[in-house]
Tab-separated table of C-alpha atoms in Angstrom:
chain	number	residue	atom	x	y	z
A	965	MET	CA	0.005	0.029	-0.050
A	966	LYS	CA	0.902	3.662	-0.332
A	967	ALA	CA	1.667	5.606	2.770
A	968	LEU	CA	3.220	8.735	3.986
A	969	VAL	CA	6.295	7.679	5.745
A	970	VAL	CA	8.248	9.749	8.302
A	971	PRO	CA	11.890	8.558	8.471
A	972	GLY	CA	12.880	10.314	11.632
A	973	TYR	CA	12.040	13.672	13.707
A	974	GLY	CA	12.148	16.440	11.209
A	975	PRO	CA	10.230	18.753	9.013
A	976	PRO	CA	7.778	17.670	6.411
A	977	GLY	CA	10.144	18.138	3.804
A	978	THR	CA	11.926	15.015	4.790
A	979	PHE	CA	8.630	12.852	4.543
A	980	THR	CA	8.054	10.653	1.492
A	981	VAL	CA	5.135	8.558	0.119
A	982	GLU	CA	6.349	4.904	-0.100
A	983	ASP	CA	5.051	1.243	-0.099
A	984	LEU	CA	4.455	-0.276	3.089
A	985	PRO	CA	2.938	-3.577	4.108
A	986	ILE	CA	-0.743	-3.338	4.754
A	987	PRO	CA	-1.471	-3.405	8.564
A	988	GLU	CA	-3.231	-6.280	10.088
A	989	PRO	CA	-5.890	-5.516	12.848
A	990	GLY	CA	-5.065	-6.712	16.195
A	991	PRO	CA	-7.578	-7.568	19.010
A	992	GLY	CA	-10.368	-5.231	19.293
A	993	GLN	CA	-9.341	-3.451	16.144
A	994	LEU	CA	-10.551	-2.818	12.544
A	995	GLN	CA	-8.580	-2.587	9.329
A	996	VAL	CA	-9.956	0.310	7.256
A	997	ARG	CA	-9.512	1.122	3.672
A	998	VAL	CA	-8.845	4.916	4.022
A	999	ALA	CA	-10.876	7.232	1.687
A	1000	ALA	CA	-9.771	10.646	3.191
A	1001	ALA	CA	-7.686	11.641	6.161
A	1002	SER	CA	-7.303	15.278	7.521
A	1003	LEU	CA	-4.353	17.030	9.066
A	1004	ASN	CA	-3.842	18.553	12.438
A	1005	PRO	CA	-1.199	20.575	14.219
A	1006	ALA	CA	-0.623	17.559	16.484
A	1007	ASP	CA	0.900	15.706	13.391
A	1008	LEU	CA	3.578	18.371	13.252
A	1009	LEU	CA	4.296	18.479	16.983
A	1010	MET	CA	4.893	14.816	17.072
A	1011	THR	CA	6.742	14.332	13.990
A	1012	ALA	CA	9.150	17.264	14.647
A	1013	GLY	CA	9.954	15.942	18.017
A	1014	THR	CA	8.525	18.718	19.960
A	1015	VAL	CA	6.447	16.390	22.276
A	1016	ARG	CA	8.790	13.268	21.965
A	1017	GLU	CA	9.233	13.020	25.851
A	1018	MET	CA	5.444	12.573	26.049
A	1019	VAL	CA	4.884	10.768	22.641
A	1020	PRO	CA	7.921	9.061	21.488
A	1021	LEU	CA	7.590	7.717	17.965
A	1022	ASP	CA	8.840	4.438	16.477
A	1023	PHE	CA	10.316	5.001	12.889
A	1024	PRO	CA	9.493	4.663	10.093
A	1025	PHE	CA	6.195	6.395	11.254
A	1026	VAL	CA	3.037	6.898	9.485
A	1027	PRO	CA	1.324	10.110	10.775
A	1028	GLY	CA	-2.477	10.871	10.586
A	1029	THR	CA	-5.195	10.584	13.267
A	1030	ASP	CA	-8.497	11.483	11.650
A	1031	ALA	CA	-9.929	9.442	8.833
A	1032	ALA	CA	-12.973	8.301	6.901
A	1033	GLY	CA	-13.083	4.976	5.042
A	1034	THR	CA	-14.445	1.346	4.684
A	1035	VAL	CA	-14.010	-1.380	7.037
A	1036	THR	CA	-12.122	-4.094	5.232
A	1037	LYS	CA	-11.162	-6.601	8.181
A	1038	ILE	CA	-12.166	-7.290	11.642
A	1039	GLY	CA	-9.600	-8.040	14.363
A	1040	PRO	CA	-10.391	-10.782	17.035
A	1041	GLY	CA	-12.898	-10.059	19.626
A	1042	THR	CA	-13.875	-6.872	17.936
A	1043	ARG	CA	-17.716	-6.009	18.200
A	1044	GLY	CA	-19.922	-3.586	16.942
A	1045	PHE	CA	-18.552	-3.106	13.347
A	1046	GLU	CA	-18.838	-5.378	10.078
A	1047	VAL	CA	-16.706	-5.596	6.942
A	1048	GLY	CA	-18.068	-3.300	4.377
A	1049	GLU	CA	-19.509	-0.631	6.784
A	1050	GLU	CA	-18.330	3.256	6.256
A	1051	VAL	CA	-16.742	4.664	9.306
A	1052	PHE	CA	-14.898	7.683	10.489
A	1053	GLY	CA	-13.131	8.715	13.485
A	1054	PHE	CA	-9.722	9.231	15.410
A	1055	GLY	CA	-6.787	7.221	16.497
A	1056	ALA	CA	-3.538	8.160	17.910
A	1057	PRO	CA	-0.075	6.454	18.012
A	1058	PRO	CA	0.243	3.834	20.669
A	1059	SER	CA	2.514	5.968	22.684
A	1060	PHE	CA	0.085	8.683	22.811
A	1061	ALA	CA	-2.879	6.714	23.481
A	1062	ALA	CA	-0.964	4.864	26.290
A	1063	GLY	CA	0.278	8.213	27.786
A	1064	VAL	CA	-3.087	9.689	28.072
A	1065	GLY	CA	-4.989	6.658	28.681
A	1066	ILE	CA	-7.418	6.483	25.855
A	1067	PRO	CA	-8.580	3.262	23.697
A	1068	ALA	CA	-7.881	4.918	20.369
A	1069	VAL	CA	-4.811	3.629	18.604
A	1070	THR	CA	-4.197	3.724	14.878
A	1071	SER	CA	-1.259	2.538	12.643
A	1072	GLY	CA	-1.565	5.988	10.799
A	1073	ALA	CA	-4.478	7.430	8.908
A	1074	LEU	CA	-2.093	8.696	6.053
A	1075	ALA	CA	-2.228	5.541	4.101
A	1076	GLU	CA	-4.374	3.543	1.865
A	1077	TYR	CA	-5.020	1.141	4.732
A	1078	ALA	CA	-4.930	1.779	8.578
A	1079	THR	CA	-5.851	-0.136	11.675
A	1080	PHE	CA	-8.134	1.567	14.310
A	1081	GLN	CA	-9.151	0.650	17.594
A	1082	ALA	CA	-13.041	-0.172	17.822
A	1083	GLY	CA	-14.567	2.001	20.540
A	1084	PRO	CA	-16.047	5.571	21.160
A	1085	PHE	CA	-13.334	7.218	18.974
A	1086	LEU	CA	-14.810	5.457	15.846
A	1087	ALA	CA	-18.344	5.557	14.532
A	1088	LYS	CA	-20.415	4.716	11.517
A	1089	ARG	CA	-20.489	7.307	8.891
A	1090	PRO	CA	-24.262	8.259	8.006
A	1091	PRO	CA	-24.665	7.950	4.075
A	1092	LYS	CA	-25.452	11.877	3.912
A	1093	LEU	CA	-22.281	12.892	5.571
A	1094	SER	CA	-19.643	13.192	3.005
A	1095	VAL	CA	-16.125	11.403	3.151
A	1096	VAL	CA	-14.231	14.591	3.221
A	1097	THR	CA	-16.452	16.298	5.870
A	1098	ALA	CA	-16.377	12.979	7.911
A	1099	ALA	CA	-12.482	13.000	7.773
A	1100	ALA	CA	-12.332	16.596	8.725
A	1101	LEU	CA	-14.643	16.270	11.730
A	1102	PRO	CA	-12.884	14.137	14.560
A	1103	SER	CA	-10.172	15.905	16.281
A	1104	THR	CA	-11.604	19.377	15.920
A	1105	GLY	CA	-15.006	18.265	16.683
A	1106	MET	CA	-14.186	16.508	19.878
A	1107	THR	CA	-12.077	19.369	21.157
A	1108	GLY	CA	-14.840	21.787	20.123
A	1109	LEU	CA	-17.506	19.837	21.923
A	1110	ALA	CA	-15.115	19.495	24.977
A	1111	VAL	CA	-14.595	23.327	25.040
A	1112	LEU	CA	-18.449	23.871	25.089
A	1113	GLU	CA	-18.908	21.261	27.826
A	1114	ARG	CA	-16.019	22.546	30.179
A	1115	GLY	CA	-17.018	26.242	29.384
A	1116	ARG	CA	-20.380	26.001	30.842
A	1117	PHE	CA	-21.334	28.992	28.887
A	1118	GLN	CA	-24.495	30.871	29.873
A	1119	PRO	CA	-26.972	32.557	27.389
A	1120	GLY	CA	-26.004	36.155	26.760
A	1121	GLU	CA	-22.256	35.659	27.709
A	1122	THR	CA	-19.704	37.652	25.892
A	1123	VAL	CA	-17.017	35.162	24.556
A	1124	LEU	CA	-13.748	35.949	22.619
A	1125	VAL	CA	-12.524	33.132	20.390
A	1126	ILE	CA	-8.803	33.442	19.320
A	1127	GLY	CA	-8.066	31.354	16.421
A	1128	ALA	CA	-11.515	31.191	14.994
A	1129	PRO	CA	-10.814	30.647	11.353
A	1130	GLY	CA	-9.138	27.329	12.013
A	1131	GLY	CA	-10.717	23.806	12.306
A	1132	ILE	CA	-11.801	23.767	15.978
A	1133	GLY	CA	-13.201	27.297	15.547
A	1134	SER	CA	-15.397	26.119	12.772
A	1135	VAL	CA	-17.104	23.982	15.602
A	1136	VAL	CA	-16.841	26.327	18.506
A	1137	VAL	CA	-18.030	29.463	16.994
A	1138	PRO	CA	-21.226	28.441	15.559
A	1139	LEU	CA	-22.290	26.290	18.764
A	1140	LEU	CA	-21.306	29.540	20.867
A	1141	ALA	CA	-23.204	31.741	18.682
A	1142	ALA	CA	-26.431	29.951	19.406
A	1143	GLN	CA	-26.459	31.323	22.885
A	1144	CYS	CA	-23.560	33.823	23.451
A	1145	VAL	CA	-22.224	37.052	22.038
A	1146	VAL	CA	-19.086	35.783	20.034
A	1147	LEU	CA	-16.097	38.112	19.237
A	1148	ALA	CA	-13.694	36.395	17.082
A	1149	THR	CA	-10.235	37.077	15.648
A	1150	GLY	CA	-9.708	37.080	11.826
A	1151	THR	CA	-7.900	39.024	9.115
A	1152	GLY	CA	-8.702	39.813	5.562
A	1153	PRO	CA	-11.021	37.248	3.761
A	1154	ASP	CA	-11.309	35.399	7.175
A	1155	ARG	CA	-13.524	38.186	8.371
A	1156	ASP	CA	-16.581	37.254	6.441
A	1157	TYR	CA	-15.880	33.467	6.844
A	1158	VAL	CA	-15.773	34.028	10.657
A	1159	ARG	CA	-18.956	36.292	10.652
A	1160	GLY	CA	-20.652	33.480	8.485
A	1161	LEU	CA	-19.940	31.100	11.393
A	1162	GLY	CA	-21.805	33.318	13.670
A	1163	ALA	CA	-19.327	35.811	15.270
A	1164	THR	CA	-20.788	39.123	16.135
A	1165	GLU	CA	-17.655	41.103	16.203
A	1166	VAL	CA	-14.422	40.186	14.257
A	1167	ILE	CA	-10.981	41.800	15.351
A	1168	ASP	CA	-7.941	41.883	13.179
A	1169	HIS	CA	-5.358	40.457	15.631
A	1170	ARG	CA	-2.434	41.197	13.410
A	1171	GLY	CA	-3.267	44.811	12.712
A	1172	THR	CA	-4.312	45.803	16.227
A	1173	ASP	CA	-3.537	45.351	19.981
A	1174	LEU	CA	-5.965	42.489	20.554
A	1175	ILE	CA	-6.194	42.997	24.366
A	1176	GLY	CA	-6.439	46.712	24.041
A	1177	GLU	CA	-9.054	46.517	21.509
A	1178	VAL	CA	-11.223	44.138	23.442
A	1179	ARG	CA	-10.751	46.227	26.388
A	1180	ARG	CA	-11.834	49.312	24.418
A	1181	ARG	CA	-14.951	47.669	23.141
A	1182	HIS	CA	-15.866	46.102	26.539
A	1183	PRO	CA	-14.488	48.168	29.368
A	1184	GLY	CA	-15.876	46.061	32.030
A	1185	GLY	CA	-14.133	42.949	30.643
A	1186	ILE	CA	-15.770	39.902	28.873
A	1187	ASP	CA	-16.994	36.611	30.340
A	1188	ALA	CA	-14.812	34.092	28.556
A	1189	VAL	CA	-11.948	33.668	26.177
A	1190	VAL	CA	-11.531	30.404	24.157
A	1191	ASN	CA	-7.907	30.292	23.030
A	1192	LEU	CA	-7.339	28.202	19.917
A	1193	ALA	CA	-4.011	29.625	18.904
A	1194	LEU	CA	-1.946	31.337	21.411
A	1195	THR	CA	0.815	29.604	23.189
A	1196	GLY	CA	2.964	30.248	26.322
A	1197	GLU	CA	2.673	33.536	28.008
A	1198	ALA	CA	0.451	35.145	25.332
A	1199	VAL	CA	-2.226	32.887	26.782
A	1200	ILE	CA	-1.917	34.296	30.309
A	1201	ALA	CA	-1.781	37.941	28.685
A	1202	ALA	CA	-5.269	37.177	27.181
A	1203	THR	CA	-6.615	36.825	30.492
A	1204	ARG	CA	-6.454	40.682	30.813
A	1205	THR	CA	-9.689	40.960	28.766
A	1206	LEU	CA	-11.685	38.973	31.394
A	1207	ARG	CA	-14.184	40.635	33.989
A	1208	PRO	CA	-13.410	39.630	37.577
A	1209	GLY	CA	-14.399	35.936	37.745
A	1210	GLY	CA	-14.090	35.274	33.949
A	1211	ARG	CA	-12.270	32.153	32.719
A	1212	LEU	CA	-10.060	31.311	29.800
A	1213	LEU	CA	-10.288	27.835	28.090
A	1214	SER	CA	-7.212	26.852	25.950
A	1215	THR	CA	-6.663	23.952	23.637
A	1216	THR	CA	-3.031	24.550	22.651
A	1217	PRO	CA	-0.267	22.398	23.934
A	1218	GLY	CA	1.962	23.556	26.765
A	1219	THR	CA	-0.524	26.058	28.131
A	1220	PRO	CA	0.735	27.823	31.298
A	1221	ALA	CA	-0.801	27.222	34.520
A	1222	HIS	CA	-3.050	30.256	35.819
A	1223	PRO	CA	-5.972	30.339	38.058
A	1224	ALA	CA	-8.264	31.635	35.320
A	1225	VAL	CA	-7.121	29.086	32.699
A	1226	THR	CA	-8.486	25.767	31.864
A	1227	THR	CA	-6.556	23.394	29.369
A	1228	VAL	CA	-9.122	21.327	27.399
A	1229	MET	CA	-8.086	18.113	25.427
A	1230	GLY	CA	-10.778	16.606	23.182
A	1231	THR	CA	-9.190	13.160	23.603
A	1232	THR	CA	-9.503	13.144	27.404
A	1233	ASP	CA	-12.815	14.821	27.543
A	1234	LEU	CA	-14.652	12.512	24.988
A	1235	ARG	CA	-18.118	11.421	25.901
A	1236	PRO	CA	-19.758	8.240	24.323
A	1237	GLY	CA	-21.626	9.142	21.221
A	1238	THR	CA	-19.507	12.189	20.493
A	1239	MET	CA	-18.856	11.225	16.773
A	1240	ASP	CA	-22.482	10.540	16.151
A	1241	THR	CA	-23.244	13.930	17.778
A	1242	LEU	CA	-20.814	15.722	15.543
A	1243	ALA	CA	-22.455	13.954	12.451
A	1244	ALA	CA	-25.904	14.763	13.458
A	1245	HIS	CA	-24.991	18.447	14.146
A	1246	VAL	CA	-23.670	18.723	10.435
A	1247	LEU	CA	-26.684	16.809	9.151
A	1248	ASP	CA	-29.187	18.920	11.130
A	1249	GLY	CA	-27.533	22.218	9.900
A	1250	ILE	CA	-26.295	23.117	13.590
A	1251	LEU	CA	-22.654	22.939	12.378
A	1252	PRO	CA	-21.861	24.156	8.879
A	1253	GLU	CA	-19.552	21.706	6.819
A	1254	PRO	CA	-16.090	22.764	7.613
A	1255	ALA	CA	-14.125	24.740	5.092
A	1256	THR	CA	-11.694	22.250	3.492
A	1257	THR	CA	-8.670	22.275	1.092
A	1258	THR	CA	-7.914	18.966	-0.426
A	1259	HIS	CA	-4.619	17.244	-1.439
A	1260	PRO	CA	-3.844	13.930	-3.023
A	1261	LEU	CA	-1.846	11.318	-0.955
A	1262	SER	CA	1.116	11.918	-3.224
A	1263	ASP	CA	1.051	15.582	-2.339
A	1264	ALA	CA	0.695	14.977	1.581
A	1265	PRO	CA	4.262	16.217	2.474
A	1266	ARG	CA	3.492	19.580	0.791
A	1267	ALA	CA	0.117	19.597	2.622
A	1268	LEU	CA	1.738	19.200	5.976
A	1269	ALA	CA	4.417	21.924	5.161
A	1270	ASP	CA	1.401	24.210	4.097
A	1271	LEU	CA	-0.217	23.505	7.553
A	1272	ALA	CA	3.230	24.293	9.214
A	1273	GLN	CA	4.282	27.493	7.305
A	1274	GLN	CA	1.035	29.110	6.216
A	1275	HIS	CA	-2.160	30.418	7.768
A	1276	THR	CA	-4.926	27.999	6.898
A	1277	ARG	CA	-8.820	28.262	6.929
A	1278	GLY	CA	-10.715	25.266	8.332
A	1279	LYS	CA	-9.202	21.868	7.562
A	1280	LEU	CA	-6.616	20.407	5.027
A	1281	VAL	CA	-7.847	16.920	3.811
A	1282	VAL	CA	-5.717	14.322	2.067
A	1283	ILE	CA	-7.608	12.345	-0.490
A	1284	VAL	CA	-6.248	8.868	-0.255
A	1285	ASP	CA	-8.880	6.929	-2.486
A	1286	PRO	CA	-10.455	9.495	-5.112
A	1287	ALA	CA	-13.065	7.285	-6.263
A	1288	ALA	CA	-14.562	6.920	-2.641
A	1289	THR	CA	-14.926	10.709	-2.275
A	1290	ARG	CA	-17.030	11.316	-5.605
């Protein structure tokens, strides 16, 4: 089978598409013929070695955690799925899954075939949910729903979403906008996109002092911040936009400790049925289909390089089986 291969820690320019043996499903696993897989910043963190102490990788390594495809084999003792069923969901490298204690292991989604652990991180794909959308949903959707759950947002609250044009923002902003006043960061063409997601106000974080602008517009402070982009001390600085008793929820790795800050990880805050909920929200129109840019598997190294070097809107999706996405 063709797969994206990472030979060792390094940038996407060192990755290649090569032939590898098709992985066989172990106990409690499924083998999936991958139709499409989406990219996430975590793919870059792991392959660059940034989080190697927490997530050591064995090389050669096949990246990719989010996918949609067709079940082709069932491992021993696996229940709830059948060969031929369309599925979508999330899986992590064994070291990551073991480190955070989740039953979600994959051999790597950026390949023609991958194995996935059967369980709450995998679901059957409804026929009306497109393959590309299904591949784009898992990580961002899990994290977005976890933010809403942990944030306990109340009707009428004012919430700033930093990094709204990205994949998680495409989930968080529409769900928040149903009950809250949403401020969001965005520049250029992203302004209209973020407003379309439901943001009431859009602030150009590159052309202005974000904290000062929020304080100017809301002198008493706002109720909450959802950080999807800032890292390090910039996260703590964003708490200056909060009213007394306000809270900040952050999804970025390495968020510093602070009394007003809660770190959210979709993988550890997952509830049973999350994948089914995400699919239903898209099909019911509660969530818009995420903006996606697609690449063939042969172009996966460049797609990851784009994710690393460029501002991207929505999700980058690698089409592994073009026939299955028509």
